[in-house]
Coordinates of N, CA, C and O in Angstrom, one line a residue:
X29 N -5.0 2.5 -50.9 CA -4.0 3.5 -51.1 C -4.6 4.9 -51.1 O -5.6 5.0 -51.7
X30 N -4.1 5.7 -50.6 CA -4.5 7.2 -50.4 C -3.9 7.8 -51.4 O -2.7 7.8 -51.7
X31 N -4.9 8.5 -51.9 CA -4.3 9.4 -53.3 C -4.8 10.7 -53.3 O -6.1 10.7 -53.5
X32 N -4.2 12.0 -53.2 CA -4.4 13.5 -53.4 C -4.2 14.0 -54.3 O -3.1 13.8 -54.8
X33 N -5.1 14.7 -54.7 CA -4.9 15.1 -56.5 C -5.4 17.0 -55.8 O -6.5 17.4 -55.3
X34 N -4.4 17.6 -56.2 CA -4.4 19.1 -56.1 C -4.9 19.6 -57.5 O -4.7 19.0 -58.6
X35 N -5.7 20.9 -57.4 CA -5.8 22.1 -58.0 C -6.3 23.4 -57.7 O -7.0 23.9 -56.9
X36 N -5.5 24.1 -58.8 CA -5.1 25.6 -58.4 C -4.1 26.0 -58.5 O -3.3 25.3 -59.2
X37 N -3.7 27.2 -58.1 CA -2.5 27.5 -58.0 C -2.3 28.8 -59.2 O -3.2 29.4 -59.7
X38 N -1.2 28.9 -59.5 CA -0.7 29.7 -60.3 C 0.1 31.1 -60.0 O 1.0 31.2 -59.2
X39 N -0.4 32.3 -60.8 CA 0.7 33.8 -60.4 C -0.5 34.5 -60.4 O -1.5 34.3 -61.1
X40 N -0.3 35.5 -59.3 CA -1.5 36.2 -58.9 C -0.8 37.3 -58.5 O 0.4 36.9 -58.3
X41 N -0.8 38.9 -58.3 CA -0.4 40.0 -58.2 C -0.4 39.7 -56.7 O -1.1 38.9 -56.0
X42 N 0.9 41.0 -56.2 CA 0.5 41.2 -54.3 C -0.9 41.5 -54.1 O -1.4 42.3 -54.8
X43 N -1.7 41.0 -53.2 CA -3.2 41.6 -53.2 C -4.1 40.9 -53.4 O -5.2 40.9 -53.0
X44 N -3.4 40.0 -54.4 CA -4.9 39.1 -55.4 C -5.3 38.0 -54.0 O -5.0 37.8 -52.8
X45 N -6.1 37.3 -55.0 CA -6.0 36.2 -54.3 C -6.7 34.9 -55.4 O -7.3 34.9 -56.5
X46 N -6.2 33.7 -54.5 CA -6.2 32.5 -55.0 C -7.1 31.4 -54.7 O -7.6 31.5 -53.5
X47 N -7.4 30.5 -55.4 CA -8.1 28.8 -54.7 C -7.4 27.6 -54.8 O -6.6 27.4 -55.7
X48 N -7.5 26.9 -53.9 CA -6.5 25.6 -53.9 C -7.7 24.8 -53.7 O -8.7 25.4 -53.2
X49 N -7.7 23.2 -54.1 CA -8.7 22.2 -54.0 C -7.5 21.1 -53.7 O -6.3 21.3 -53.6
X50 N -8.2 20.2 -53.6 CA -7.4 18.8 -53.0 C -8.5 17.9 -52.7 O -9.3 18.2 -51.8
X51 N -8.7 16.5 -53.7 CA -9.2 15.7 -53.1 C -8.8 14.6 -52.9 O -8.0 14.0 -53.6
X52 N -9.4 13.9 -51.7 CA -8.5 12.5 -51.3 C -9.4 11.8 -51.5 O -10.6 12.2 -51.4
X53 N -8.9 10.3 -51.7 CA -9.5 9.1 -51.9 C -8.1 7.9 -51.3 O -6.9 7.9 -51.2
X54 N -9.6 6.5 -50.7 CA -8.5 6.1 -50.2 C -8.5 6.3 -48.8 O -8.0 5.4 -48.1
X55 N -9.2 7.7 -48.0 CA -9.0 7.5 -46.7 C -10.0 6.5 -45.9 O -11.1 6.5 -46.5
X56 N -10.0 5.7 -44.8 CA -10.9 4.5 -44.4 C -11.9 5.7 -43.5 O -13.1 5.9 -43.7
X57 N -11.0 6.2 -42.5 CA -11.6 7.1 -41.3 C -12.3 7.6 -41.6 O -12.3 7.9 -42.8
X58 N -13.3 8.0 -40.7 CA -13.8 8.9 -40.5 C -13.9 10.2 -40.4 O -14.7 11.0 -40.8
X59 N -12.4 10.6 -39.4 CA -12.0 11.6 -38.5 C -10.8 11.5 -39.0 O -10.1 10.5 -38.8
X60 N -10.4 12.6 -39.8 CA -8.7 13.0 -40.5 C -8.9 14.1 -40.0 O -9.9 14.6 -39.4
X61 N -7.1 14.6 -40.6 CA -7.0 15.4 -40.5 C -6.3 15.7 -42.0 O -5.9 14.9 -42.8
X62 N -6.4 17.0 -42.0 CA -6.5 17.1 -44.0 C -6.0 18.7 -43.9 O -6.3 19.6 -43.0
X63 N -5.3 18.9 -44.9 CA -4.7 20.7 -44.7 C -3.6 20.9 -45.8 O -3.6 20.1 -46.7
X64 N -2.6 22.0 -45.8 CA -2.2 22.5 -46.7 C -0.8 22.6 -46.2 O -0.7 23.2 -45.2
X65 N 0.3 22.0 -46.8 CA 1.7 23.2 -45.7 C 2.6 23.4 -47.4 O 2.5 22.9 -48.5
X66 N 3.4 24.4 -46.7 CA 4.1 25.0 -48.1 C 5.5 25.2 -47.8 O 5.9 25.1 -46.7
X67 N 6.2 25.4 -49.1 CA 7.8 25.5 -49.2 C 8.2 26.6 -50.0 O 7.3 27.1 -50.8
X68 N 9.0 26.9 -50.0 CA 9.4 28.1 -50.5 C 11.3 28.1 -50.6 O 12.0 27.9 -49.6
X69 N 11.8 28.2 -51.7 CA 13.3 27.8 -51.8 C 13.9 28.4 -50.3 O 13.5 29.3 -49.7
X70 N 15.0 27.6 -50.0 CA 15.8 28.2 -48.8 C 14.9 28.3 -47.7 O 15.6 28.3 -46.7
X71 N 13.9 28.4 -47.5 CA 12.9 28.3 -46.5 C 12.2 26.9 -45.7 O 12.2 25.7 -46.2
X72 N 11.9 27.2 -44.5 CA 11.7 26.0 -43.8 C 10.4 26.0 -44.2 O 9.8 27.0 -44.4
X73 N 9.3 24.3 -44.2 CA 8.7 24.2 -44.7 C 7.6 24.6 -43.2 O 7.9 24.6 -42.0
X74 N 6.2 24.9 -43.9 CA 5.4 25.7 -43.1 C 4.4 24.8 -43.5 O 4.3 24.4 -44.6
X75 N 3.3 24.5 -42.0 CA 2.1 24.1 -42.3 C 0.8 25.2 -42.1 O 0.5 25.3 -40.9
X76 N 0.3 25.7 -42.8 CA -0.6 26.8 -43.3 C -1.7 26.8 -42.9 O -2.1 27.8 -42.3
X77 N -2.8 25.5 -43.0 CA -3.8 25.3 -42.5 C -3.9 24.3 -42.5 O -3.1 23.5 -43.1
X78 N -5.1 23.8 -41.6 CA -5.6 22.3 -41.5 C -7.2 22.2 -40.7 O -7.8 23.1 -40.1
X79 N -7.6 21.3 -40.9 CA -9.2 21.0 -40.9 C -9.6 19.4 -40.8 O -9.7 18.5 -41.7
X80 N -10.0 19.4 -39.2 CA -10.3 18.0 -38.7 C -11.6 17.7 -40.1 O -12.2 18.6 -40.6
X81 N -11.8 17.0 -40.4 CA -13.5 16.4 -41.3 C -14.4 16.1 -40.2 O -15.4 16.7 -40.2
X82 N -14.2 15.5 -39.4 CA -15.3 15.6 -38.7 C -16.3 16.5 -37.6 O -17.5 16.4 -37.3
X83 N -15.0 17.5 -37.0 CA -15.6 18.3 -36.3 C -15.6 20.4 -36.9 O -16.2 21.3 -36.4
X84 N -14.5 20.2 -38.4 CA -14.0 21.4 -39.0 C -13.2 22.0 -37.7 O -13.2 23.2 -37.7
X85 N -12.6 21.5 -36.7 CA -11.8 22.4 -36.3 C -10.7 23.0 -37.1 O -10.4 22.3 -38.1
X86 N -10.1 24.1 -36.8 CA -9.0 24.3 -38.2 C -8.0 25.0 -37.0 O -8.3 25.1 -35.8
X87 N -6.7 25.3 -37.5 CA -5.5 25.6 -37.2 C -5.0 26.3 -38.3 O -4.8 25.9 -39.5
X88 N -4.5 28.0 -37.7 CA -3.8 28.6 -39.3 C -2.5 28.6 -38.8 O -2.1 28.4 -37.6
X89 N -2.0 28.8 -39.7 CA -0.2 29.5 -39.2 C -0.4 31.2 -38.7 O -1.6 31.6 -38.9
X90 N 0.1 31.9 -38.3 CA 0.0 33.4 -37.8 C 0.3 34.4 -39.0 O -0.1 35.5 -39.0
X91 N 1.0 33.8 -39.8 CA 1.6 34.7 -40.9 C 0.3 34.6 -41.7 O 0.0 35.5 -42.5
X92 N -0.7 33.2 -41.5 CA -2.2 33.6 -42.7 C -3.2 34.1 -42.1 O -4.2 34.6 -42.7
X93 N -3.1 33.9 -40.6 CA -4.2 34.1 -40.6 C -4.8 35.8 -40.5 O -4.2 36.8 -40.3
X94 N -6.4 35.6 -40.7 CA -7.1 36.6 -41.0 C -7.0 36.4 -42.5 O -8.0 36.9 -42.9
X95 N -6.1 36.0 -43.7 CA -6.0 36.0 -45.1 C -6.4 35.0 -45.5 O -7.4 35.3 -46.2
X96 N -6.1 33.3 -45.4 CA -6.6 32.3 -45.6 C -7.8 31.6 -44.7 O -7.9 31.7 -43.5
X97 N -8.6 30.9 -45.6 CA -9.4 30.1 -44.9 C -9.1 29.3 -45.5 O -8.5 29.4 -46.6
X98 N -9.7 28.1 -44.8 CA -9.8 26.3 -44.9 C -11.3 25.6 -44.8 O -11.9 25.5 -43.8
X99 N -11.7 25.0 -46.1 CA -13.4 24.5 -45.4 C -12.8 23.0 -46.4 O -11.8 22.8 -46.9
X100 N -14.1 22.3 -46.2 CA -14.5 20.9 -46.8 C -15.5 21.0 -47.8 O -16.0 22.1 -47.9
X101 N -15.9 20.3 -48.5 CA -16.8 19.8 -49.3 C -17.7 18.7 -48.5 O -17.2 17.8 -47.8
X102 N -19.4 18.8 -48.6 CA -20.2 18.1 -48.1 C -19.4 16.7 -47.9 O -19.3 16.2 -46.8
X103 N -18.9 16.0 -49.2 CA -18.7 14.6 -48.8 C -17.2 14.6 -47.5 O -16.9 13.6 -46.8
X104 N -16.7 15.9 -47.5 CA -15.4 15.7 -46.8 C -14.3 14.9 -47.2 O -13.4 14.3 -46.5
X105 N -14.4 14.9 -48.3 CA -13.4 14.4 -49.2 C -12.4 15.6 -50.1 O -11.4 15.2 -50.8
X106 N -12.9 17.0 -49.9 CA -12.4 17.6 -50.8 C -11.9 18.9 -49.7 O -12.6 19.2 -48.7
X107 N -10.8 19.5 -50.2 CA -10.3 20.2 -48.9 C -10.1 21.7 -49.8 O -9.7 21.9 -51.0
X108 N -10.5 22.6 -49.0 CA -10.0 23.9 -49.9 C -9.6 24.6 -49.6 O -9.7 24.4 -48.3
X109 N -8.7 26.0 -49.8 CA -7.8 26.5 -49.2 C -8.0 27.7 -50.0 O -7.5 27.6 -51.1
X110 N -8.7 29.0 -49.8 CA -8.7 30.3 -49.6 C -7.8 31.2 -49.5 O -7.5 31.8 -48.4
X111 N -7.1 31.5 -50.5 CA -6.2 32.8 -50.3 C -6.6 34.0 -50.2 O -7.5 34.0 -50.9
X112 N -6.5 34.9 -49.8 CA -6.2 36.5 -50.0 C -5.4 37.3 -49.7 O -4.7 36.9 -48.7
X113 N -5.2 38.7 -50.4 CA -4.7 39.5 -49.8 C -3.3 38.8 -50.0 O -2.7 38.8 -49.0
X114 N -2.7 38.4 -50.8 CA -1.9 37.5 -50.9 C -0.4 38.2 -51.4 O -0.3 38.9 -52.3
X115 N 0.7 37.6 -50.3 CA 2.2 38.8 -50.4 C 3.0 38.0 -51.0 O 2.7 36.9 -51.4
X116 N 4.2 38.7 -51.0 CA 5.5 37.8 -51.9 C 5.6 36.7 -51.2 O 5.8 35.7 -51.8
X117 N 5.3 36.7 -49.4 CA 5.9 35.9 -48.9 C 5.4 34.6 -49.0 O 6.0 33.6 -48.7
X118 N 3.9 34.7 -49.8 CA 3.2 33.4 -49.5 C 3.6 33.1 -50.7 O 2.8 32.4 -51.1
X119 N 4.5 33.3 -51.6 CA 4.9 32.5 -52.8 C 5.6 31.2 -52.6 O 6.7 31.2 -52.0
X120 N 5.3 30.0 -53.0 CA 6.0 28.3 -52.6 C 5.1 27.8 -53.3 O 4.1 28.2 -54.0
X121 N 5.8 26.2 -53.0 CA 5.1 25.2 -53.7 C 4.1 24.9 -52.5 O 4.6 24.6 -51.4
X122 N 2.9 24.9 -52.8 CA 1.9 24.2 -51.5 C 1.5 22.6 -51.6 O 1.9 21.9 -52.5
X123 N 1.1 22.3 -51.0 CA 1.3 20.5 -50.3 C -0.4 20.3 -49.9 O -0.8 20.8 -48.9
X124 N -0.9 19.7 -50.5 CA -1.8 19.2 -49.6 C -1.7 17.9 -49.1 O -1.3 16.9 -49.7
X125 N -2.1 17.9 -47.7 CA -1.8 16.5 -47.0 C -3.0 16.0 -46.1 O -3.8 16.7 -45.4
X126 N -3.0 14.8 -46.2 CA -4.1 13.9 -45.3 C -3.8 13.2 -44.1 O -2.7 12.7 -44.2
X127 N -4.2 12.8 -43.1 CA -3.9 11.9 -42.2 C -4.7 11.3 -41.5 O -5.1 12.2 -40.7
X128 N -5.2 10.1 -41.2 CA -6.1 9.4 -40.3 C -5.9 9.9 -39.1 O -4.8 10.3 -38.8
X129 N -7.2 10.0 -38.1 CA -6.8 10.1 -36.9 C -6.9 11.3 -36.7 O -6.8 12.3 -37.3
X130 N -7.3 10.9 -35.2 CA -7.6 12.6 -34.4 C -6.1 13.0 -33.8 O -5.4 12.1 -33.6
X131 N -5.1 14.6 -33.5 CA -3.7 14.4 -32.9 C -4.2 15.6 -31.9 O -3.4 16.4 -31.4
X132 N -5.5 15.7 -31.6 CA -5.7 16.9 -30.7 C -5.5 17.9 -31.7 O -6.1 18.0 -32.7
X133 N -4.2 19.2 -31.2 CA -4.3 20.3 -31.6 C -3.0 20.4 -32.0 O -2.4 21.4 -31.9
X134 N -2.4 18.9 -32.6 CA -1.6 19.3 -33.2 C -1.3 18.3 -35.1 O -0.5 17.8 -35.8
X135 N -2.4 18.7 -35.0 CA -2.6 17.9 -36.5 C -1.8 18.8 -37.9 O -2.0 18.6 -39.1
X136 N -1.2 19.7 -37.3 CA -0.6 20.4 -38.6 C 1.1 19.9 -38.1 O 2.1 19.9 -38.9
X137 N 1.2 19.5 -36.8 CA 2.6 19.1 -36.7 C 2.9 17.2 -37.8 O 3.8 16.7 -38.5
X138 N 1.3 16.7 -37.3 CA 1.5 15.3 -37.6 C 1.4 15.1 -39.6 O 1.9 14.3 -40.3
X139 N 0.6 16.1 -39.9 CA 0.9 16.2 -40.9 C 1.5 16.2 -42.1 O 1.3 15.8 -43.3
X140 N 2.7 17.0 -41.4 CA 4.3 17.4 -41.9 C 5.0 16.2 -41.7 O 5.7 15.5 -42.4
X141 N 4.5 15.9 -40.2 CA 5.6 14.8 -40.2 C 5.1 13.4 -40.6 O 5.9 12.4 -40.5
X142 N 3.9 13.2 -40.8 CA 3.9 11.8 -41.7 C 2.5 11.8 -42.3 O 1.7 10.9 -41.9
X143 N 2.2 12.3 -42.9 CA 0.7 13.2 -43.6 C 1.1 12.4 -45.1 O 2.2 12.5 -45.7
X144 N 0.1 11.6 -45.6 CA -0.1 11.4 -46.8 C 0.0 12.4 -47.6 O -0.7 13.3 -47.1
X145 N 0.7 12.9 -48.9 CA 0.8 14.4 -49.6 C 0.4 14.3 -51.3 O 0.6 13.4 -52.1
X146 N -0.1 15.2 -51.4 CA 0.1 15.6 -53.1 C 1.5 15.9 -53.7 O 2.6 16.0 -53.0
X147 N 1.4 15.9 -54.9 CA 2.5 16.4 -55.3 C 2.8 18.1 -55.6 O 3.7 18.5 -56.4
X148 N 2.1 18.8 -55.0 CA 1.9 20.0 -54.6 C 1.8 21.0 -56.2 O 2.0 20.8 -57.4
X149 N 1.2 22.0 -55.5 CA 1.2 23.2 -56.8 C 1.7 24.3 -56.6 O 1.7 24.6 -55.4
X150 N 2.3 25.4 -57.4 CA 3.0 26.4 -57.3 C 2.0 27.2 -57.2 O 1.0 27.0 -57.8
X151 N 2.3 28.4 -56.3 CA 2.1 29.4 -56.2 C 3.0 30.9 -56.0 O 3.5 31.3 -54.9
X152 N 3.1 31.8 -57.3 CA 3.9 32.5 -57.5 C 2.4 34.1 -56.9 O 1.2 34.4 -57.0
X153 N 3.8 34.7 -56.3 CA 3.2 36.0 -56.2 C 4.1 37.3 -56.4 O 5.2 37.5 -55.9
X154 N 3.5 37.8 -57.2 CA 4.4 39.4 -58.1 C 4.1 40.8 -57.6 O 3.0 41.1 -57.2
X155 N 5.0 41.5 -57.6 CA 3.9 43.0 -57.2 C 4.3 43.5 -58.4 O 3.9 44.5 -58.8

């Protein structure tokens, strides 16, 4: 059974910035794909970043990128997610998610749509 245990999160000023962690256990593979997507009330849900384990390819959304990064931990069990510079807009609940398997270049779609998940953490941002 695959299990994601999130930390981080919290209320950070416009500007600030934040850390998110996420570790999985449970995955068999080798080659996941592993990342972040977020919600936000009334808003459609968004996949933010993602990061193959075996090769670190990553994929941002356009709205982060240049602000967030995405790396691994040596074992590739632990996924992290880099905030900065951080606006109202990126205020939501974030998700981290896992999934066996390579999907090419679109592993933030497969993700969303059938990505093992955390039960996510809030992230509030204030000016």
């Amino acid at each position: 059974e695959v299990h994601l245990e999130e930390s981080g999160g919290g209320s950070v000023q416009t500007g600030g910035s934040l850390s998110l962690s996420c570790t999985a256990s449970g995955l068999t593979y080798t080659y996941n794909c592993m990342g972040w997507f977020r919600q936000a009330p009334g808003k459609a849900r968004e996949a933010v970043a993602t990061i193959y384990t075996d090769d670190g390819n990553t994929y941002f959304a356009d709205s982060v990128k240049g602000r967030f990064s995405i790396s691994l931990d040596n074992a590739k069990t632990t996924v992290y997610l880099q905030m900065t510079s951080l606006k109202s807009e990126d205020a939501a609940t974030y998700y981290c998610a896992a999934l066996e398997g390579y999907f090419g270049n679109t592993c933030h779609l497969a993700l969303q749509e059938r990505g093992y998940r955390g039960k996510g953490t809030q992230v509030t941002v204030s000016s």
